[in-house]
Coordinates of C-alpha atoms in Angstrom, one line a residue:
X1 CA 255.1 67.4 193.9
X2 CA 256.1 67.1 198.0
X3 CA 257.2 71.4 197.8
X4 CA 253.8 72.2 196.2
X5 CA 251.7 69.5 198.5
X6 CA 253.0 70.8 201.4
X7 CA 252.0 74.8 200.4
X8 CA 248.7 73.1 199.1
X9 CA 248.3 72.1 202.8
X10 CA 249.7 74.8 204.6
X11 CA 246.6 76.9 202.5
X12 CA 244.4 74.3 203.5
X13 CA 245.1 74.9 207.2
X14 CA 245.4 78.8 206.9
X15 CA 242.1 78.8 205.4
X16 CA 240.1 76.2 208.2
X17 CA 241.7 78.1 211.0
X18 CA 240.7 81.1 209.6
X19 CA 237.1 80.4 209.0
X20 CA 236.5 79.3 212.6
X21 CA 237.8 82.4 214.1
X22 CA 235.6 84.2 212.0
X23 CA 233.6 86.5 214.4
X24 CA 230.8 87.5 212.4
X25 CA 229.6 84.3 210.8
X26 CA 227.4 86.0 206.9
X27 CA 227.3 83.3 204.8
X28 CA 227.2 79.1 205.5
X29 CA 231.1 77.8 204.4
X30 CA 231.2 73.9 204.9
X31 CA 234.8 73.0 204.6
X32 CA 235.0 68.7 204.3
X33 CA 237.9 66.2 204.2
X34 CA 238.2 63.1 202.5
X35 CA 238.9 59.9 204.4
X36 CA 242.5 60.5 203.6
X37 CA 242.7 63.6 205.4
X38 CA 242.9 65.7 202.1
X39 CA 240.2 68.9 202.0
X40 CA 237.6 67.9 199.4
X41 CA 237.3 70.1 196.1
X42 CA 234.8 72.9 196.4
X43 CA 233.5 72.5 193.1
X44 CA 235.1 70.8 189.7
X45 CA 236.5 73.6 187.4
X46 CA 236.0 73.3 183.7
X47 CA 239.9 74.6 183.1
X48 CA 242.7 74.8 185.6
X49 CA 244.0 78.2 186.5
X50 CA 246.9 80.2 184.7
X51 CA 249.3 81.8 187.0
X52 CA 249.4 85.3 186.1
X53 CA 252.1 87.0 188.7
X54 CA 255.2 85.7 190.9
X55 CA 253.9 83.2 193.2
X56 CA 254.5 84.2 197.2
X57 CA 256.1 81.2 198.9
X58 CA 254.5 81.0 202.5
X59 CA 256.5 79.8 205.8
X60 CA 255.4 77.7 208.5
X61 CA 253.5 80.7 211.0
X62 CA 256.3 81.2 213.8
X63 CA 255.7 79.1 216.7
X64 CA 252.4 76.6 214.7
X65 CA 253.9 73.4 216.6
X66 CA 253.7 74.6 220.3
X67 CA 250.6 76.7 219.5
X68 CA 247.8 74.4 221.2
X69 CA 245.1 77.4 219.4
X70 CA 246.7 76.8 215.8
X71 CA 247.1 73.2 216.3
X72 CA 243.5 72.8 217.3
X73 CA 242.4 75.1 215.1
X74 CA 243.8 73.3 212.2
X75 CA 241.7 69.9 213.1
X76 CA 238.4 72.7 212.4
X77 CA 237.0 70.5 209.5
X78 CA 233.7 72.0 209.1
X79 CA 232.1 74.9 210.0
X80 CA 228.0 75.8 209.5
X81 CA 227.6 80.0 210.1
X82 CA 224.1 80.5 211.5
X83 CA 222.7 83.0 209.6
X84 CA 221.2 86.1 211.3
X85 CA 223.0 84.7 214.7
X86 CA 226.4 85.2 215.9
X87 CA 226.8 81.7 216.2
X88 CA 228.3 78.5 214.2
X89 CA 228.4 75.0 214.1
X90 CA 231.7 73.8 213.8
X91 CA 232.8 70.0 214.3
X92 CA 236.6 69.1 215.1
X93 CA 238.7 65.9 214.1
X94 CA 239.7 64.2 216.9
X95 CA 239.6 60.1 218.1
X96 CA 238.5 57.3 215.9
X97 CA 238.1 58.3 212.0
X98 CA 236.3 54.4 212.2
X99 CA 233.9 55.5 214.6
X100 CA 232.7 58.5 214.3
X101 CA 235.3 61.5 215.3
X102 CA 233.4 64.9 214.2
X103 CA 233.4 66.0 217.6
X104 CA 230.7 69.0 217.0
X105 CA 230.4 71.9 218.7
X106 CA 228.1 75.2 218.5
X107 CA 229.4 78.5 219.5
X108 CA 227.9 81.8 219.9
X109 CA 230.1 85.3 219.7
X110 CA 230.0 87.6 222.6
X111 CA 232.5 90.2 221.4
X112 CA 236.5 90.5 221.4
X113 CA 236.9 90.6 225.1
X114 CA 234.8 87.6 225.8
X115 CA 235.6 85.3 222.4
X116 CA 233.0 82.9 221.9
X117 CA 231.1 80.4 224.4
X118 CA 230.6 76.5 223.0
X119 CA 228.5 74.1 223.7
X120 CA 229.7 70.6 222.6
X121 CA 226.9 69.0 220.8
X122 CA 228.3 65.3 219.9
X123 CA 230.5 62.8 218.5
X124 CA 229.3 62.0 214.9
X125 CA 230.4 60.8 211.3
X126 CA 228.8 63.8 210.2
X127 CA 226.1 66.3 210.3
X128 CA 223.8 68.1 207.7
X129 CA 221.8 71.2 208.7
X130 CA 218.3 70.7 207.7
X131 CA 216.7 74.1 209.0
X132 CA 218.1 77.0 210.8
X133 CA 215.2 79.3 212.5
X134 CA 215.6 82.5 214.9
X135 CA 217.3 80.4 218.2
X136 CA 217.0 76.8 216.8
X137 CA 218.7 74.7 214.2
X138 CA 217.4 71.0 212.7
X139 CA 220.1 68.4 212.2
X140 CA 220.3 65.3 210.7
X141 CA 223.3 63.2 211.9
X142 CA 225.3 60.6 210.4
X143 CA 226.9 58.2 213.2
X144 CA 228.6 55.4 213.8
X145 CA 227.0 52.3 216.0
X146 CA 228.4 49.5 217.8
X147 CA 226.4 46.2 218.6
X148 CA 228.3 45.0 221.8
X149 CA 227.3 41.4 221.3
X150 CA 228.7 40.8 217.8
X151 CA 231.1 43.9 218.3
X152 CA 230.2 45.0 215.0
X153 CA 230.3 48.6 213.7
X154 CA 227.2 49.9 211.9
X155 CA 225.4 53.6 211.3
X156 CA 222.7 55.6 211.5
X157 CA 221.0 58.9 210.8
X158 CA 219.4 60.6 213.0
X159 CA 217.7 64.0 213.3
X160 CA 217.8 66.7 216.4
X161 CA 216.6 70.2 217.3
X162 CA 219.0 72.2 218.5
X163 CA 217.2 75.2 220.7
X164 CA 218.6 78.4 222.7
X165 CA 217.2 81.1 224.3
X166 CA 219.0 84.5 223.5
X167 CA 220.7 86.0 227.1
X168 CA 219.1 89.2 228.1
X169 CA 220.4 92.3 226.3
X170 CA 222.0 89.7 223.9
X171 CA 224.3 87.9 225.9
X172 CA 225.3 84.3 224.2
X173 CA 222.6 81.6 225.9
X174 CA 222.8 80.2 229.2
X175 CA 221.0 76.9 228.1
X176 CA 221.2 74.7 224.6
X177 CA 219.3 72.1 224.5
X178 CA 219.5 68.9 222.1
X179 CA 216.2 67.2 221.2
X180 CA 215.6 64.1 219.2
X181 CA 213.0 64.7 216.4
X182 CA 211.3 63.1 213.4

């Protein structure tokens, strides 16, 4: 059972890392985790799959314990490609999951030599893409709140508009704005 769980964990980490590194996003991909950190099932199946060939045994990626890039990529828990743009929203697990913990960013791909230009949006429990248009994404943000007077943790939803202007000659934006919205 432990071996099967380890293989499943390695497969999930690999899928997350590949989703985070996709240079030309073409469809919306969302990967979420449960509070225990296990991947939530994508969709219920009517019947379990039946093996149709020999299994391939995976080994850990060489240096994966010390490669900061792979360790960081394994922390990606949510990715949303932005159709029609060389951009994506993504969230990285971090901080105290009881008080937000989804470090959320928007990234714009320039080219293979330059890579991604990444702007931090905020630290939330979760976000939902409400709509998207050229140079704009509307988000519903679910976040923890803290009442200093009582010491109580609450939560709220708020909406924001994430907007950018494409740089000259299709270069990445030089600025991104986040505006409160209704």
